[in-house]
């Protein structure tokens, strides 16, 4: 249990290290972009875990999102 003011990137590595021994290779780890750091990605890569997270966006992504063509997607 951590205090509410612990940064996600620190909380992830602490929690992951506590449960890693209970996870099987290829387990899917899901986390938000607050924990999406090179160090945290290396933790799961070294243990051969899959992951799902969101990317941190930057200004160049705004243009891509703005120009996204919804008509080309499945409805």
Tab-separated table of N, CA and C in Angstrom:
chain	number	residue	atom	x	y	z
A	1	UNK	N	0.848	-1.154	0.000
A	1	UNK	CA	0.000	0.000	0.000
A	1	UNK	C	0.903	1.229	0.000
A	2	UNK	N	0.635	2.140	-0.904
A	2	UNK	CA	1.415	3.367	-0.988
A	2	UNK	C	0.539	4.575	-0.689
A	3	UNK	N	1.174	5.652	-0.312
A	3	UNK	CA	0.473	6.919	-0.123
A	3	UNK	C	-0.051	7.395	-1.471
A	4	UNK	N	-1.046	8.258	-1.444
A	4	UNK	CA	-1.645	8.756	-2.669
A	4	UNK	C	-0.768	9.701	-3.454
A	5	UNK	N	0.304	10.188	-2.853
A	5	UNK	CA	1.150	11.150	-3.551
A	5	UNK	C	2.397	10.511	-4.162
A	6	UNK	N	2.410	9.181	-4.320
A	6	UNK	CA	3.544	8.495	-4.945
A	6	UNK	C	3.359	8.561	-6.459
A	7	UNK	N	4.392	8.971	-7.172
A	7	UNK	CA	4.324	9.057	-8.626
A	7	UNK	C	4.090	7.678	-9.232
A	8	UNK	N	3.282	7.631	-10.320
A	8	UNK	CA	2.982	6.360	-10.976
A	8	UNK	C	4.239	5.607	-11.382
A	9	UNK	N	5.236	6.332	-11.888
A	9	UNK	CA	6.437	5.655	-12.360
A	9	UNK	C	7.171	4.961	-11.226
A	10	UNK	N	7.131	5.520	-10.031
A	10	UNK	CA	7.745	4.871	-8.867
A	10	UNK	C	6.857	3.747	-8.341
A	11	UNK	N	5.562	4.003	-8.297
A	11	UNK	CA	4.612	3.016	-7.792
A	11	UNK	C	4.657	1.749	-8.643
A	12	UNK	N	4.736	1.911	-9.969
A	12	UNK	CA	4.764	0.756	-10.860
A	12	UNK	C	5.949	-0.144	-10.551
A	13	UNK	N	7.143	0.414	-10.497
A	13	UNK	CA	8.329	-0.422	-10.279
A	13	UNK	C	8.290	-1.097	-8.911
A	14	UNK	N	7.833	-0.392	-7.886
A	14	UNK	CA	7.714	-0.993	-6.553
A	14	UNK	C	6.736	-2.166	-6.567
A	15	UNK	N	5.560	-1.928	-7.131
A	15	UNK	CA	4.527	-2.964	-7.159
A	15	UNK	C	4.947	-4.130	-8.048
A	16	UNK	N	5.504	-3.820	-9.215
A	16	UNK	CA	5.944	-4.878	-10.127
A	16	UNK	C	6.983	-5.775	-9.452
A	17	UNK	N	7.938	-5.192	-8.779
A	17	UNK	CA	8.969	-5.989	-8.104
A	17	UNK	C	8.381	-6.871	-7.007
A	18	UNK	N	7.277	-6.449	-6.407
A	18	UNK	CA	6.624	-7.248	-5.373
A	18	UNK	C	5.902	-8.466	-5.952
A	19	UNK	N	5.357	-8.349	-7.162
A	19	UNK	CA	4.544	-9.436	-7.717
A	19	UNK	C	5.209	-10.216	-8.845
A	20	UNK	N	6.363	-9.768	-9.314
A	20	UNK	CA	7.001	-10.390	-10.478
A	20	UNK	C	7.142	-11.907	-10.334
A	21	UNK	N	7.509	-12.388	-9.177
A	21	UNK	CA	7.734	-13.824	-8.994
A	21	UNK	C	6.448	-14.637	-9.147
A	22	UNK	N	5.300	-13.997	-9.057
A	22	UNK	CA	4.013	-14.693	-9.187
A	22	UNK	C	3.478	-14.682	-10.612
A	23	UNK	N	4.114	-13.922	-11.498
A	23	UNK	CA	3.647	-13.807	-12.876
A	23	UNK	C	4.328	-14.840	-13.767
A	24	UNK	N	3.579	-15.328	-14.762
A	24	UNK	CA	4.138	-16.264	-15.733
A	24	UNK	C	4.724	-15.479	-16.901
A	25	UNK	N	5.705	-16.063	-17.591
A	25	UNK	CA	6.220	-15.438	-18.809
A	25	UNK	C	5.057	-15.227	-19.760
A	26	UNK	N	5.060	-14.087	-20.420
A	26	UNK	CA	4.001	-13.773	-21.365
A	26	UNK	C	2.756	-13.178	-20.732
A	27	UNK	N	2.764	-12.969	-19.419
A	27	UNK	CA	1.620	-12.317	-18.775
A	27	UNK	C	1.438	-10.925	-19.365
A	28	UNK	N	0.208	-10.462	-19.404
A	28	UNK	CA	-0.093	-9.130	-19.917
A	28	UNK	C	-0.186	-8.158	-18.752
A	29	UNK	N	0.648	-7.138	-18.794
A	29	UNK	CA	0.668	-6.108	-17.762
A	29	UNK	C	0.052	-4.850	-18.366
A	30	UNK	N	-0.933	-4.289	-17.687
A	30	UNK	CA	-1.626	-3.094	-18.167
A	30	UNK	C	-1.331	-1.945	-17.209
A	31	UNK	N	-0.892	-0.815	-17.766
A	31	UNK	CA	-0.623	0.354	-16.934
A	31	UNK	C	-0.843	1.619	-17.737
A	32	UNK	N	-1.072	2.723	-17.036
A	32	UNK	CA	-1.348	3.978	-17.726
A	32	UNK	C	-0.057	4.701	-18.105
A	33	UNK	N	-0.204	5.788	-18.818
A	33	UNK	CA	0.985	6.469	-19.336
A	33	UNK	C	1.849	7.104	-18.261
A	34	UNK	N	1.319	7.266	-17.058
A	34	UNK	CA	2.131	7.793	-15.964
A	34	UNK	C	3.276	6.867	-15.600
A	35	UNK	N	3.098	5.575	-15.856
A	35	UNK	CA	4.135	4.586	-15.550
A	35	UNK	C	4.907	4.166	-16.797
A	36	UNK	N	4.610	4.792	-17.928
A	36	UNK	CA	5.238	4.432	-19.196
A	36	UNK	C	6.605	5.118	-19.310
A	37	UNK	N	7.620	4.482	-18.736
A	37	UNK	CA	8.988	4.994	-18.799
A	37	UNK	C	9.896	3.906	-19.357
A	38	UNK	N	11.056	4.293	-19.854
A	38	UNK	CA	12.013	3.307	-20.371
A	38	UNK	C	12.386	2.288	-19.303
A	39	UNK	N	12.589	2.759	-18.096
A	39	UNK	CA	12.985	1.857	-17.010
A	39	UNK	C	11.901	0.820	-16.734
A	40	UNK	N	10.652	1.257	-16.689
A	40	UNK	CA	9.557	0.330	-16.423
A	40	UNK	C	9.339	-0.629	-17.586
A	41	UNK	N	9.494	-0.148	-18.810
A	41	UNK	CA	9.374	-1.041	-19.962
A	41	UNK	C	10.492	-2.074	-19.960
A	42	UNK	N	11.679	-1.679	-19.542
A	42	UNK	CA	12.792	-2.630	-19.452
A	42	UNK	C	12.533	-3.698	-18.398
A	43	UNK	N	11.890	-3.333	-17.303
A	43	UNK	CA	11.550	-4.312	-16.263
A	43	UNK	C	10.728	-5.447	-16.849
A	44	UNK	N	9.673	-5.094	-17.570
A	44	UNK	CA	8.798	-6.139	-18.099
A	44	UNK	C	9.444	-6.847	-19.289
A	45	UNK	N	10.249	-6.161	-20.095
A	45	UNK	CA	10.918	-6.807	-21.224
A	45	UNK	C	11.918	-7.842	-20.740
A	46	UNK	N	12.688	-7.506	-19.729
A	46	UNK	CA	13.674	-8.439	-19.189
A	46	UNK	C	13.012	-9.696	-18.640
A	47	UNK	N	11.775	-9.578	-18.176
A	47	UNK	CA	11.044	-10.720	-17.620
A	47	UNK	C	10.148	-11.389	-18.671
A	48	UNK	N	10.245	-10.939	-19.931
A	48	UNK	CA	9.466	-11.491	-21.044
A	48	UNK	C	7.961	-11.394	-20.804
A	49	UNK	N	7.526	-10.215	-20.396
A	49	UNK	CA	6.110	-9.943	-20.183
A	49	UNK	C	5.586	-9.078	-21.323
A	50	UNK	N	4.319	-9.277	-21.682
A	50	UNK	CA	3.662	-8.407	-22.643
A	50	UNK	C	3.064	-7.230	-21.884
A	51	UNK	N	2.753	-6.156	-22.602
A	51	UNK	CA	2.180	-5.000	-21.919
A	51	UNK	C	1.227	-4.237	-22.817
A	52	UNK	N	0.339	-3.514	-22.190
A	52	UNK	CA	-0.596	-2.630	-22.854
A	52	UNK	C	-0.589	-1.321	-22.078
A	53	UNK	N	-0.312	-0.238	-22.772
A	53	UNK	CA	-0.274	1.072	-22.131
A	53	UNK	C	-0.637	2.133	-23.156
A	54	UNK	N	-0.796	3.338	-22.720
A	54	UNK	CA	-1.032	4.439	-23.648
A	54	UNK	C	0.264	5.216	-23.817
A	55	UNK	N	0.379	5.839	-24.971
A	55	UNK	CA	1.579	6.621	-25.253
A	55	UNK	C	1.425	8.027	-24.708
A	56	UNK	N	2.541	8.595	-24.329
A	56	UNK	CA	2.547	10.009	-23.973
A	56	UNK	C	2.528	10.795	-25.277
A	57	UNK	N	1.598	11.708	-25.403
A	57	UNK	CA	1.469	12.482	-26.631
A	57	UNK	C	2.348	13.723	-26.578
A	58	UNK	N	2.752	14.171	-27.760
A	58	UNK	CA	3.480	15.427	-27.851
A	58	UNK	C	2.783	16.303	-28.888
A	59	UNK	N	3.288	17.473	-29.131
A	59	UNK	CA	2.610	18.414	-30.025
A	59	UNK	C	2.446	17.882	-31.436
A	60	UNK	N	3.390	17.102	-31.936
A	60	UNK	CA	3.256	16.576	-33.294
A	60	UNK	C	2.103	15.579	-33.387
A	61	UNK	N	1.747	14.951	-32.272
A	61	UNK	CA	0.614	14.028	-32.271
A	61	UNK	C	-0.705	14.771	-32.425
A	62	UNK	N	-0.771	16.008	-31.973
A	62	UNK	CA	-2.002	16.789	-32.080
A	62	UNK	C	-2.447	16.908	-33.530
A	63	UNK	N	-1.519	17.128	-34.440
A	63	UNK	CA	-1.856	17.263	-35.856
A	63	UNK	C	-2.386	15.944	-36.408
A	64	UNK	N	-1.778	14.847	-36.031
A	64	UNK	CA	-2.237	13.531	-36.487
A	64	UNK	C	-3.661	13.279	-36.005
A	65	UNK	N	-3.925	13.574	-34.753
A	65	UNK	CA	-5.258	13.357	-34.188
A	65	UNK	C	-6.273	14.275	-34.857
A	66	UNK	N	-5.894	15.511	-35.067
A	66	UNK	CA	-6.794	16.483	-35.681
A	66	UNK	C	-7.182	16.065	-37.096
A	67	UNK	N	-6.255	15.448	-37.827
A	67	UNK	CA	-6.504	15.064	-39.211
A	67	UNK	C	-6.981	13.623	-39.369
A	68	UNK	N	-7.266	12.949	-38.276
A	68	UNK	CA	-7.703	11.560	-38.336
A	68	UNK	C	-9.031	11.458	-39.076
A	69	UNK	N	-9.113	10.547	-40.023
A	69	UNK	CA	-10.296	10.382	-40.861
A	69	UNK	C	-11.211	9.307	-40.276
A	70	UNK	N	-12.269	9.726	-39.598
A	70	UNK	CA	-13.211	8.778	-38.996
A	70	UNK	C	-13.955	7.959	-40.042
A	71	UNK	N	-14.102	8.487	-41.233
A	71	UNK	CA	-14.815	7.770	-42.291
A	71	UNK	C	-14.100	6.475	-42.685
A	72	UNK	N	-12.809	6.399	-42.443
A	72	UNK	CA	-12.033	5.206	-42.816
A	72	UNK	C	-12.084	4.114	-41.751
A	73	UNK	N	-12.716	4.370	-40.642
A	73	UNK	CA	-12.787	3.378	-39.570
A	73	UNK	C	-14.066	2.566	-39.681
A	74	UNK	N	-14.056	1.392	-39.089
A	74	UNK	CA	-15.272	0.575	-39.030
A	74	UNK	C	-16.234	1.200	-38.041
A	75	UNK	N	-17.473	1.163	-38.382
A	75	UNK	CA	-18.489	1.729	-37.482
A	75	UNK	C	-19.226	0.633	-36.783
